[in-house]
Short mmCIF file of C-alpha atoms in Angstrom, two decimals:
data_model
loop_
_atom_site.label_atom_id
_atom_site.label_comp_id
_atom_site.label_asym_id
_atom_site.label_seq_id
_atom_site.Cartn_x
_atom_site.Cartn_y
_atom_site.Cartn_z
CA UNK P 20 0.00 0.00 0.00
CA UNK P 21 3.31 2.44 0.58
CA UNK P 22 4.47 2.42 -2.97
CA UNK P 23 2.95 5.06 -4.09
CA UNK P 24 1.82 8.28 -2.98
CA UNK P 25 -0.27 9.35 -6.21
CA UNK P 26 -3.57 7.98 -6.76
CA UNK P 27 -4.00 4.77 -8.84
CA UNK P 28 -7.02 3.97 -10.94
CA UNK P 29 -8.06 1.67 -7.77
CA UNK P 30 -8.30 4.41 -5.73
CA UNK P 31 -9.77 6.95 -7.99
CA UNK P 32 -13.10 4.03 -8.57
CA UNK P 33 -13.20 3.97 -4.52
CA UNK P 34 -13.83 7.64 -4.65
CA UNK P 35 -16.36 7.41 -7.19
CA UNK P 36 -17.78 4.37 -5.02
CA UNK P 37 -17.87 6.48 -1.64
CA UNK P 38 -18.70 10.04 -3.65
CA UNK P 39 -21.81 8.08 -4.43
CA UNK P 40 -23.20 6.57 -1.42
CA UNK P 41 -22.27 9.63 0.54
CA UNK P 42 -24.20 11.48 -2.12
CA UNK P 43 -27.01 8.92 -1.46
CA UNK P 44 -27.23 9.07 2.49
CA UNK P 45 -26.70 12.65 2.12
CA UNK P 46 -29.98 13.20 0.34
CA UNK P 47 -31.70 11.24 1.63
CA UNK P 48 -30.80 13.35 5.13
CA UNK P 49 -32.15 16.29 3.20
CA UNK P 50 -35.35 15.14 2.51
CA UNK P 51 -35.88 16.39 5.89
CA UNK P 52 -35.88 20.32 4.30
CA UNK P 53 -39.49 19.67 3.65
CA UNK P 54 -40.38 21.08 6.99
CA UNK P 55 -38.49 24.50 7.54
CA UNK P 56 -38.82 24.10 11.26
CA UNK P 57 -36.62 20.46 10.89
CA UNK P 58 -34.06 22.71 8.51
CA UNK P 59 -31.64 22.53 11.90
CA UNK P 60 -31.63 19.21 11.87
CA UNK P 61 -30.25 18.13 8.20
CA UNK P 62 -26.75 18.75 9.40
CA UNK P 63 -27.45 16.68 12.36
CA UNK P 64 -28.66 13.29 10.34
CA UNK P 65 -26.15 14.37 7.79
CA UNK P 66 -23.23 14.75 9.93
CA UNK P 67 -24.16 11.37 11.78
CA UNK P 68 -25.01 9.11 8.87
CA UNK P 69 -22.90 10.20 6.14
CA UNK P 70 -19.95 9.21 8.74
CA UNK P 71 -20.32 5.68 8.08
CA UNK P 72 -19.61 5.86 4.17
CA UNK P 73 -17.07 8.11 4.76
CA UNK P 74 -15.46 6.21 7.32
CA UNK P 75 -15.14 3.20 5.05
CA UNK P 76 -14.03 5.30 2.50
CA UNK P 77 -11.14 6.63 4.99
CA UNK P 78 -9.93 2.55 5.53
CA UNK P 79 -9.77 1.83 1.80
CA UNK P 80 -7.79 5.07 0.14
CA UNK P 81 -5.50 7.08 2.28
CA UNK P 82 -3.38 9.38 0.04
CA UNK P 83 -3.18 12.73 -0.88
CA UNK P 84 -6.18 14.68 -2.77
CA UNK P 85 -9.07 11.69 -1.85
CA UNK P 86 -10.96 14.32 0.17
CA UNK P 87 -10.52 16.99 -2.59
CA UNK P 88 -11.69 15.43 -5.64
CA UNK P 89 -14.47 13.73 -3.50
CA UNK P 90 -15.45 17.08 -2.67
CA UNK P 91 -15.35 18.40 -6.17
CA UNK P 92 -17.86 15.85 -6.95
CA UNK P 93 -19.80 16.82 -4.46
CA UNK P 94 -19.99 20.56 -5.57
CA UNK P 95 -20.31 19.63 -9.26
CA UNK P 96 -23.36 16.96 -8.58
CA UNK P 97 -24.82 20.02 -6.21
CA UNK P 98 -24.03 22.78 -8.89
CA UNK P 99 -25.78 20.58 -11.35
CA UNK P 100 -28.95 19.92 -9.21
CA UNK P 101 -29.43 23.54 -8.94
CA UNK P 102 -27.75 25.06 -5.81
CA UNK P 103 -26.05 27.85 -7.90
CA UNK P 104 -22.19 27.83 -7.79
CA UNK P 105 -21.53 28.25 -4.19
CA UNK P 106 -21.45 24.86 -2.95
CA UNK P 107 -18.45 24.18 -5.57
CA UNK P 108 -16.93 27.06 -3.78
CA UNK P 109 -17.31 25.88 0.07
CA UNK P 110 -16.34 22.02 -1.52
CA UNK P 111 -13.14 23.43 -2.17
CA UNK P 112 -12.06 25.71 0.43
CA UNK P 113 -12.92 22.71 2.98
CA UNK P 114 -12.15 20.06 0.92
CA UNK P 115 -8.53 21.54 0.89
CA UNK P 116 -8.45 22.32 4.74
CA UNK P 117 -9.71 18.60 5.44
CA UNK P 118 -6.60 17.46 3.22
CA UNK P 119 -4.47 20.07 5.15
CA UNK P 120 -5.30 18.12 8.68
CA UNK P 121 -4.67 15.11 6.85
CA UNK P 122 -1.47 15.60 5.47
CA UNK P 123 -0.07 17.47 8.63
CA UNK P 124 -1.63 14.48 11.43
CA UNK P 125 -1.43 11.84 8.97
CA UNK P 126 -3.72 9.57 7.23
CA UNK P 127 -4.20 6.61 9.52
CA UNK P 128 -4.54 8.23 13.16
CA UNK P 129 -8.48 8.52 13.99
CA UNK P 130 -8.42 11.70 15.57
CA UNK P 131 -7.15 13.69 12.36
CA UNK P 132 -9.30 11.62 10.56
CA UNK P 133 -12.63 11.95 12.22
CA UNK P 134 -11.42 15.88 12.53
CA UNK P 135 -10.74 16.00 8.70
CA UNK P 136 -14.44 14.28 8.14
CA UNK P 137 -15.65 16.83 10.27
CA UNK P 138 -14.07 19.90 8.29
CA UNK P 139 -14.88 17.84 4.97
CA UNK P 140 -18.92 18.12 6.09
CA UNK P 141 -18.79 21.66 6.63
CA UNK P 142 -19.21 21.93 2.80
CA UNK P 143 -22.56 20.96 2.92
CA UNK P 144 -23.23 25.23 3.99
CA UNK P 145 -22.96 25.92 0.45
CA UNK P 146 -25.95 24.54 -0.03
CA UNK P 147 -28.02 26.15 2.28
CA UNK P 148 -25.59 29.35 1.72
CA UNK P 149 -27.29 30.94 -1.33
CA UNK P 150 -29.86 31.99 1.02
CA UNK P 151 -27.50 34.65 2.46
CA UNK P 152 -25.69 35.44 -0.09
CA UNK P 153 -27.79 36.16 -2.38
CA UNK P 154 -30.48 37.18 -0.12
CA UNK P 155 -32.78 38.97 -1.95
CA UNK P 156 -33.08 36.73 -5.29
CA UNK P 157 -32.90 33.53 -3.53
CA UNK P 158 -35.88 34.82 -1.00
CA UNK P 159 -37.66 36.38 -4.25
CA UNK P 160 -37.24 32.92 -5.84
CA UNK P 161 -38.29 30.98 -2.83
CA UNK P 162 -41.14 32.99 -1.95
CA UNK P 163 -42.76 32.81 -5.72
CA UNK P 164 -42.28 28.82 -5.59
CA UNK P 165 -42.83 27.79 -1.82
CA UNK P 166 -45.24 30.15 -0.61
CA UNK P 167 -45.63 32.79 1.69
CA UNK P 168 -46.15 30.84 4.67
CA UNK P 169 -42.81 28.44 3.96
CA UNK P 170 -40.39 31.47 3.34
CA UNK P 171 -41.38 33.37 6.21
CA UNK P 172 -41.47 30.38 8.79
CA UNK P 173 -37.85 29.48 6.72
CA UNK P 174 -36.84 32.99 7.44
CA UNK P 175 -37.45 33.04 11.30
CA UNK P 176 -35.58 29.82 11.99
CA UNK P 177 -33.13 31.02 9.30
CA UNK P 178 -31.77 34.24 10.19
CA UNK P 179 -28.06 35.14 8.48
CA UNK P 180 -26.28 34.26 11.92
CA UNK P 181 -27.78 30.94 11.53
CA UNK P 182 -24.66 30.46 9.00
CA UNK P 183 -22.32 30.09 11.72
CA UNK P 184 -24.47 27.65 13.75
CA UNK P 185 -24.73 25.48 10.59
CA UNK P 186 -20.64 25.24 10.18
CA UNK P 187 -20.63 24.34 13.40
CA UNK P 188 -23.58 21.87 13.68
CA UNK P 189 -21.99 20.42 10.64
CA UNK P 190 -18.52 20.15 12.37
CA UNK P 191 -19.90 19.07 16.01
CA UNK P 192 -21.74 16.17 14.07
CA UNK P 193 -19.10 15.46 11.74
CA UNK P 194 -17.21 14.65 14.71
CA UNK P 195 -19.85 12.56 16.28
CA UNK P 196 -20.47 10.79 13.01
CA UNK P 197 -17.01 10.01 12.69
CA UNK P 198 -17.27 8.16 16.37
CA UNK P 199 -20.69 6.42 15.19
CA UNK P 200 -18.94 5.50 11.88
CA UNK P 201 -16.16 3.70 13.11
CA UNK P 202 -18.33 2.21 15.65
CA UNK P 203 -20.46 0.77 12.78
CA UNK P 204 -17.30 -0.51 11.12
CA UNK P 205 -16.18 -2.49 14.39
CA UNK P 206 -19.02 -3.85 14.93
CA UNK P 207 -20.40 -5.27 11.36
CA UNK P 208 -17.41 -4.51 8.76
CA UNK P 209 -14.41 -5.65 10.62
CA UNK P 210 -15.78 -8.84 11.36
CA UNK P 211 -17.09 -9.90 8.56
CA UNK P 212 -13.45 -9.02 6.60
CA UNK P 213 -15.04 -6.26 4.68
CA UNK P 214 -12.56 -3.46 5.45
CA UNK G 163 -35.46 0.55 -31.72
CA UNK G 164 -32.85 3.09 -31.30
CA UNK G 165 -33.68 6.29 -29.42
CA UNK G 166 -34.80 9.19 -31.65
CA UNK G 167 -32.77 11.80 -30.08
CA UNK G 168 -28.86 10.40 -29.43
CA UNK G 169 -27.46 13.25 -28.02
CA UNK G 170 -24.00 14.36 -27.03
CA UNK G 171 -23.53 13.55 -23.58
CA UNK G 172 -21.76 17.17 -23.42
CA UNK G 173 -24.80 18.36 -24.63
CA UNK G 174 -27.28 16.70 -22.24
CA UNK G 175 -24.91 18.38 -19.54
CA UNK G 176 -25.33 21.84 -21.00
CA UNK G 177 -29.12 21.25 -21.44
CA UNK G 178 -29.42 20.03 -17.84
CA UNK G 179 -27.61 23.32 -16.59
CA UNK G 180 -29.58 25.84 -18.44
CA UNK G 181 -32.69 23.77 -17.71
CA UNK G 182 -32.31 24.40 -13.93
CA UNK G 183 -31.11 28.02 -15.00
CA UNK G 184 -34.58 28.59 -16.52
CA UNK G 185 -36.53 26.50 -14.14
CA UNK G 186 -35.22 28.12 -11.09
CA UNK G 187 -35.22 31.94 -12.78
CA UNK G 188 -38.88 30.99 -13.91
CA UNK G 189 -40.90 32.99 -16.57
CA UNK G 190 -44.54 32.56 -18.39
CA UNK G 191 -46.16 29.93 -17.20
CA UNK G 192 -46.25 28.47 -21.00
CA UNK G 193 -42.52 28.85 -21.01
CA UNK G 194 -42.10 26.84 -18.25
CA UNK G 195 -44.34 24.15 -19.08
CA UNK G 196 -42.60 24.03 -22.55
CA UNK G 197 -39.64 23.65 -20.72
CA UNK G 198 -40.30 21.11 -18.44
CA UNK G 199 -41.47 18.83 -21.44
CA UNK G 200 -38.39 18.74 -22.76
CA UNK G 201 -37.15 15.73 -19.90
CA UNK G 202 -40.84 14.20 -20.81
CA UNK G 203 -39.53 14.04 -24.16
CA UNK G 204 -35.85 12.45 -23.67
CA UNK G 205 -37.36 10.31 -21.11
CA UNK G 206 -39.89 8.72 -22.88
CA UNK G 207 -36.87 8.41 -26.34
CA UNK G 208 -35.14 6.30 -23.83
CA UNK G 209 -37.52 4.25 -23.24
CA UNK G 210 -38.23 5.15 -19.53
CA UNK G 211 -41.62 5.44 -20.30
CA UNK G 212 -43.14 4.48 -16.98
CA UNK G 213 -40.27 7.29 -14.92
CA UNK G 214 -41.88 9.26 -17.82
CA UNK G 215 -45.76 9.18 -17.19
CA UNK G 216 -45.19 9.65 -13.36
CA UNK G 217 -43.28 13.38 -14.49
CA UNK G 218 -46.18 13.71 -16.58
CA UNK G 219 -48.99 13.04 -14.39
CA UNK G 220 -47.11 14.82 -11.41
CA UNK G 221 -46.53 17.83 -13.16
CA UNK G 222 -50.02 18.29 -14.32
CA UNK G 223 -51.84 17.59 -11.36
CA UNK G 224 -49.14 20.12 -9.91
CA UNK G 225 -50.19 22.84 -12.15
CA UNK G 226 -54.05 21.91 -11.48
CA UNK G 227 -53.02 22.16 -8.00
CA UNK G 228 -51.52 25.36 -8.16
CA UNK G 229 -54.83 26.86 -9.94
CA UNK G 230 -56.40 25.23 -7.05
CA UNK G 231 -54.32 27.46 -4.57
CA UNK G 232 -55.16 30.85 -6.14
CA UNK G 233 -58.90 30.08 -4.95
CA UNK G 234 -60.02 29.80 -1.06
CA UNK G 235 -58.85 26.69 0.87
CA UNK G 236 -57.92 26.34 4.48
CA UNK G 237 -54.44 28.17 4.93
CA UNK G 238 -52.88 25.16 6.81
CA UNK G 239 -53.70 22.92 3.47
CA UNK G 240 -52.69 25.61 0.53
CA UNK G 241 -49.11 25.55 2.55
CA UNK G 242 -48.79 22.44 1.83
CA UNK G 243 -50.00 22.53 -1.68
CA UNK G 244 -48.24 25.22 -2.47
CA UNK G 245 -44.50 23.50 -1.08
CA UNK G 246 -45.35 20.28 -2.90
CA UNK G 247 -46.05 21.91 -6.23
CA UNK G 248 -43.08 24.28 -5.93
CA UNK G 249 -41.04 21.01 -4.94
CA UNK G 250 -42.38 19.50 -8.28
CA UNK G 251 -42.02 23.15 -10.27
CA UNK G 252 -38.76 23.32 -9.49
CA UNK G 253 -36.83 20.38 -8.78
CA UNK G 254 -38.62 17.56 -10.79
CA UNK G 255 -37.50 18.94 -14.32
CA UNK G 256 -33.42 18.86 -13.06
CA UNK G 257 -34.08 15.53 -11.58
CA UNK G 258 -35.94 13.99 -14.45
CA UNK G 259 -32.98 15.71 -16.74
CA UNK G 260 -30.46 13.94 -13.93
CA UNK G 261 -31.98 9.99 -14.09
CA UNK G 262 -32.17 10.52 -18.69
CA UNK G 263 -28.59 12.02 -18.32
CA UNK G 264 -27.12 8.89 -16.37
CA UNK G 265 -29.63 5.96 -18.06
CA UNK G 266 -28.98 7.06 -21.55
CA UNK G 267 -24.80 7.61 -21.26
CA UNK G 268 -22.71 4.36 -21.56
CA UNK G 269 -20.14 5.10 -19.61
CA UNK G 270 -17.16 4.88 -22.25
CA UNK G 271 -19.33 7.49 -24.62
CA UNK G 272 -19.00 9.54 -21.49
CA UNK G 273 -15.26 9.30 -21.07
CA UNK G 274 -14.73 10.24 -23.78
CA UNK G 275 -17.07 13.13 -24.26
CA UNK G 276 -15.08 14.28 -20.51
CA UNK G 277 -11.90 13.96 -22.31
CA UNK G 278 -12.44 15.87 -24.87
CA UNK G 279 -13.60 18.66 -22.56
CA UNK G 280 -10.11 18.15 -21.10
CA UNK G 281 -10.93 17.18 -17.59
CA UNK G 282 -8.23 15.78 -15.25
CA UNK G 283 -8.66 12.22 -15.36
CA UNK G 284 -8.34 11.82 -11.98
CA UNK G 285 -11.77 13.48 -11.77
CA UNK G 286 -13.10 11.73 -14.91
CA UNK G 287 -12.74 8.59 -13.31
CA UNK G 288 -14.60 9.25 -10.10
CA UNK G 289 -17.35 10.84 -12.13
CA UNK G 290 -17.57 8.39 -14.22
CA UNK G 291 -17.95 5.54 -11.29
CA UNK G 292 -20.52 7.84 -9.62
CA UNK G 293 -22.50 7.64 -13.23
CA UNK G 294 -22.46 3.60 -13.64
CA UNK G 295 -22.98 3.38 -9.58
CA UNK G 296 -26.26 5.71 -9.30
CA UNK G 297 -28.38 2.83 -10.59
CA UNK G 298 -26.91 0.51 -8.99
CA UNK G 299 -26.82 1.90 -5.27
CA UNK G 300 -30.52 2.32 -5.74
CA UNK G 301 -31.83 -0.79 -6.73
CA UNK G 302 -29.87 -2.21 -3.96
CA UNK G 303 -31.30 0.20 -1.64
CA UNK G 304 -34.64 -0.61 -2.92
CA UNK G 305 -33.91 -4.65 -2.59
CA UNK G 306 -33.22 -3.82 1.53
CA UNK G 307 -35.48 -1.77 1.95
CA UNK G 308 -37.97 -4.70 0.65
CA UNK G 309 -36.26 -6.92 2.55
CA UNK G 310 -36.79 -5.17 5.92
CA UNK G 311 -39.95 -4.76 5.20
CA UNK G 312 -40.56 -7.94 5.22
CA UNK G 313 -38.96 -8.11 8.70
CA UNK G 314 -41.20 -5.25 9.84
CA UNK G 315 -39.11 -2.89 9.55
CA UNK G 316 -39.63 -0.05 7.85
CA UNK G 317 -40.44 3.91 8.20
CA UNK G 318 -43.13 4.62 10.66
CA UNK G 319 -43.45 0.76 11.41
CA UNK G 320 -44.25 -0.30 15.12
CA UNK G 321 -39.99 -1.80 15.41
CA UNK G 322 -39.33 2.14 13.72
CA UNK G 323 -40.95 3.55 16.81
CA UNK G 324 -39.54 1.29 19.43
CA UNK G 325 -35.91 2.63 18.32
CA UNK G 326 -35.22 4.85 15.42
CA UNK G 327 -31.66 4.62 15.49
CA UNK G 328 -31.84 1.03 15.21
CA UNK G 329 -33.55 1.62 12.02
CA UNK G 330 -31.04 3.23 9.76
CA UNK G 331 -28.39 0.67 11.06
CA UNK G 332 -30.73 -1.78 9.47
CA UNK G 333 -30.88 0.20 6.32
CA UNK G 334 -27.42 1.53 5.99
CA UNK G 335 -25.13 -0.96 7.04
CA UNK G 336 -26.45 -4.04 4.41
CA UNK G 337 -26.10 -1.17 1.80
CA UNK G 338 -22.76 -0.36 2.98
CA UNK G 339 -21.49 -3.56 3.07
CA UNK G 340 -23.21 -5.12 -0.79
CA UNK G 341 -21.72 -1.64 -1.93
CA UNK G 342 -18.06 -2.25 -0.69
CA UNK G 343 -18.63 -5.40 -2.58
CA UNK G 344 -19.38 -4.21 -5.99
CA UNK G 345 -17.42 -1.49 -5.88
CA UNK G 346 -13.95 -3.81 -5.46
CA UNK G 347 -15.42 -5.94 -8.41
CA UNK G 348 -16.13 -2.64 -10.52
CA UNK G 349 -12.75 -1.52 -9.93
CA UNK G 350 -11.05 -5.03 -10.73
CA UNK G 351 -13.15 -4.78 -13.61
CA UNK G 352 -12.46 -1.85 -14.61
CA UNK G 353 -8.21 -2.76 -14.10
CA UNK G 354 -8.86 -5.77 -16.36
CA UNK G 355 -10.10 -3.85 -19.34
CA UNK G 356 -7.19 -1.95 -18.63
CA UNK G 357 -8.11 1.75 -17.48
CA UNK G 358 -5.06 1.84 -15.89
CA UNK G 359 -3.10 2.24 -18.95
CA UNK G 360 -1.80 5.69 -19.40
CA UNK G 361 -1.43 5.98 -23.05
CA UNK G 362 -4.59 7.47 -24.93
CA UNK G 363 -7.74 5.73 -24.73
CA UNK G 364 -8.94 5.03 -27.78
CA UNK G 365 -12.61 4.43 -27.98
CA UNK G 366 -15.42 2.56 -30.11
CA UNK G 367 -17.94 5.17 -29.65
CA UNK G 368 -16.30 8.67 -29.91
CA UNK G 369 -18.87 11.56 -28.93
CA UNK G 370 -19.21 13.77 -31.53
CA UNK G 371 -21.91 16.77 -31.62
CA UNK G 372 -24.39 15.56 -34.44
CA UNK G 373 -27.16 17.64 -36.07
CA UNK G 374 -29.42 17.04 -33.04
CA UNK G 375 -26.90 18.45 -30.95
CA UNK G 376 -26.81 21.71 -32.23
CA UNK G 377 -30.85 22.10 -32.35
CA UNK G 378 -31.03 21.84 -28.48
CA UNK G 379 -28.02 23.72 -27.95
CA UNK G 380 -29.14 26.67 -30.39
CA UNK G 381 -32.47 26.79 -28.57
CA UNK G 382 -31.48 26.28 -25.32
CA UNK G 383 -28.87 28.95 -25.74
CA UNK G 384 -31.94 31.20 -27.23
CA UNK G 385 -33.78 30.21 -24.47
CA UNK G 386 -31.28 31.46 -22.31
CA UNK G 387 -30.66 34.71 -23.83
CA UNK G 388 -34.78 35.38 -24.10
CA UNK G 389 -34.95 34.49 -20.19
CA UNK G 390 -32.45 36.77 -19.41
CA UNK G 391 -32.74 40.00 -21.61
CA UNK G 392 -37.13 39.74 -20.39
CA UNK G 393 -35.27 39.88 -16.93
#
């Protein structure tokens, strides 16, 4: 597994692999956006769930730029769905900073790698992000197309400072989710020979 | 029977993006109907017909619904109404462009339409494994979910109640694991036919823009302009 620092072909399909269930569980955790007053809660199920992918992804590759181009994937798919260019923005700024922790604590140690899964998740803002920073177009567009009742009810429990309590839900839970995630691997992958 | 319309896959990438442009900017309610036919169309070329009627049907009762709203109804209700058919408005056409876009690509007619956009191919690759694995992910999530069903388990069942968490262990973890599976096949595949090689990939398919091509392209790039200089 030391011979080479650059990324083969095998580990370039195991980011396609994990880019897609984490896509997967992550949408499915946004469902939840149905009901503004549950809006607080996507990074929460995100965070959690999309831990155990990602942990699995974290036992199979572990070289340089695996974050990064799984986050550029990320953006791309969320660019491409819709969510204006932002997301491809916060996918790299924290898809670099998660391969930053990596490559300074190393890519085998848990706690830089349940800290760089944490950072990774923070790019998930960029989705909800539009809604600040391009206030007054996104709120025109969401108010024509949800309703009256669903923007302003989105609007209370989504003031701008809500921003910063989203980074940090995402990171809090990221954590967590990187705990629950390698729990799930000990107890059903490991045994079974998977990892 | 071949599909009518064989586009590009470069070109069913630009139509998706200025789809969800116009979609999400909005316009005439004509426009946007003529607009959201357009994934009715490919769909149903492809041979997704059943994917295709649901759109259909969806979309219409969605627009009776949102005649419906503009008349009296109990606030609590019209909310409802009115989130459901902006969820449909607004997200169904991109999705609908999304499931033609990865049923309709082969995969190597996709590499090669990436390559000649000049990506990286160490984000060709990935993209292209996300493309073959959509499908596949789902059906497998489908097959569990059928399976727990038949365990009693599934969303808002008496076992959900008794411990949530439980639940998505049940869900995640078999998809996890049959997923880890076929992805080390796909890649040992994929090293057999010999992706790994680094000299040029030839290819049996090339993408090339045909005649069709240039038909969507020209009107969605009119489309564009119109949506834009109307404001």
């Amino acid at each position: 597994m030391e011979a080479s620092k650059k990324l083969t072909v095998r580990d370039l399909i195991h980011i396609g692999v994990y880019s897609t269930l984490y896509l997967v569980v992550f949408f499915m955790c946004s469902l939840l956006s149905i009901v503004p007053v549950l809006y607080p809660f996507i990074p929460v199920a995100a965070g959690i769930l999309c831990g155990i992918p990602f942990m699995m992804f974290m036992t199979k590759v572990n070289k340089p730029g695996m974050i990064f181009i799984m986050l550029i994937i990320m953006g791309m798919v969320a660019f491409l769905l819709g969510y204006t260019w932002i997301p491809i923005v916060t996918a790299i700024v924290f898809g670099f900073l998660a391969e930053l922790i990596l490559k300074v604590g190393g890519y085998k140690k848990f706690s830089t790698v349940s800290l760089a899964y944490a950072t990774a998740s923070v790019w998930a803002v960029g989705i909800i992000m539009p809604m600040w920073v391009l206030a007054s177009t996104y709120v025109e567009f969401v108010r024509e197309n949800m309703g009256d009742q669903y923007t302003d009810s989105l609007l209370h429990y989504m003031p701008w400072w809500m921003g910063f309590v989203f980074v940090g839900l995402y990171f809090v839970f990221g954590l967590v989710g990187a705990f629950v995630g390698r729990k799930m691997l000990k107890k059903h992958f490991e045994r079974a020979g998977i990892v | 029977m071949k599909p009518f319309f064989q586009l590009d896959p470069r070109t069913k990438i630009i139509l998706m993006i200025v789809l969800n442009f116009l979609v999400v900017k909005g316009g005439h309610i004509g426009f946007e109907i003529l607009i959201a036919l357009i994934p009715f169309v490919l769909l149903y070329d492809n041979k997704q017909k059943k994917l295709a009627f649901t759109y259909l049907i969806l979309y219409v009762f969605a627009i009776v619904a949102k005649q419906a709203t503009s008349m009296e109804l109990h606030p609590g209700i019209s909310a409802v109404v009115i989130i459901l058919v902006g969820l449909i408005f607004k997200i169904f056409p991109g999705l609908m462009m999304g499931a033609y876009l990865i049923r309709s690509t082969k995969v190597s007619v996709f590499i090669s339409a990436m390559e000649k956009w000049h990506l990286p191919r160490s984000l060709v690759i990935p993209i292209s494994v996300l493309f073959r694995f959509f499908p596949t992910v789902s059906e497998e999530n489908r097959a569990i979910k059928n399976a727990m069903k038949m365990r009693g388990i599934s969303l808002g069942s008496q076992k959900f109640f008794k411990n949530p968490i439980l639940f998505f262990e049940y869900r995640l973890i078999p998809l996890m694991a049959s997923s880890a599976r076929i992805g080390d096949e796909l890649s040992s595949s994929a090293l057999v036919r010999g992706l790994e090689n680094p000299c040029k990939r030839t290819n049996f398919e090339e993408a090339s823009f045909q005649k069709i091509d240039f038909v969507f392209i020209i009107f969605s790039a009119i489309a564009f302009v119109f949506m834009f200089f109307k404001g």
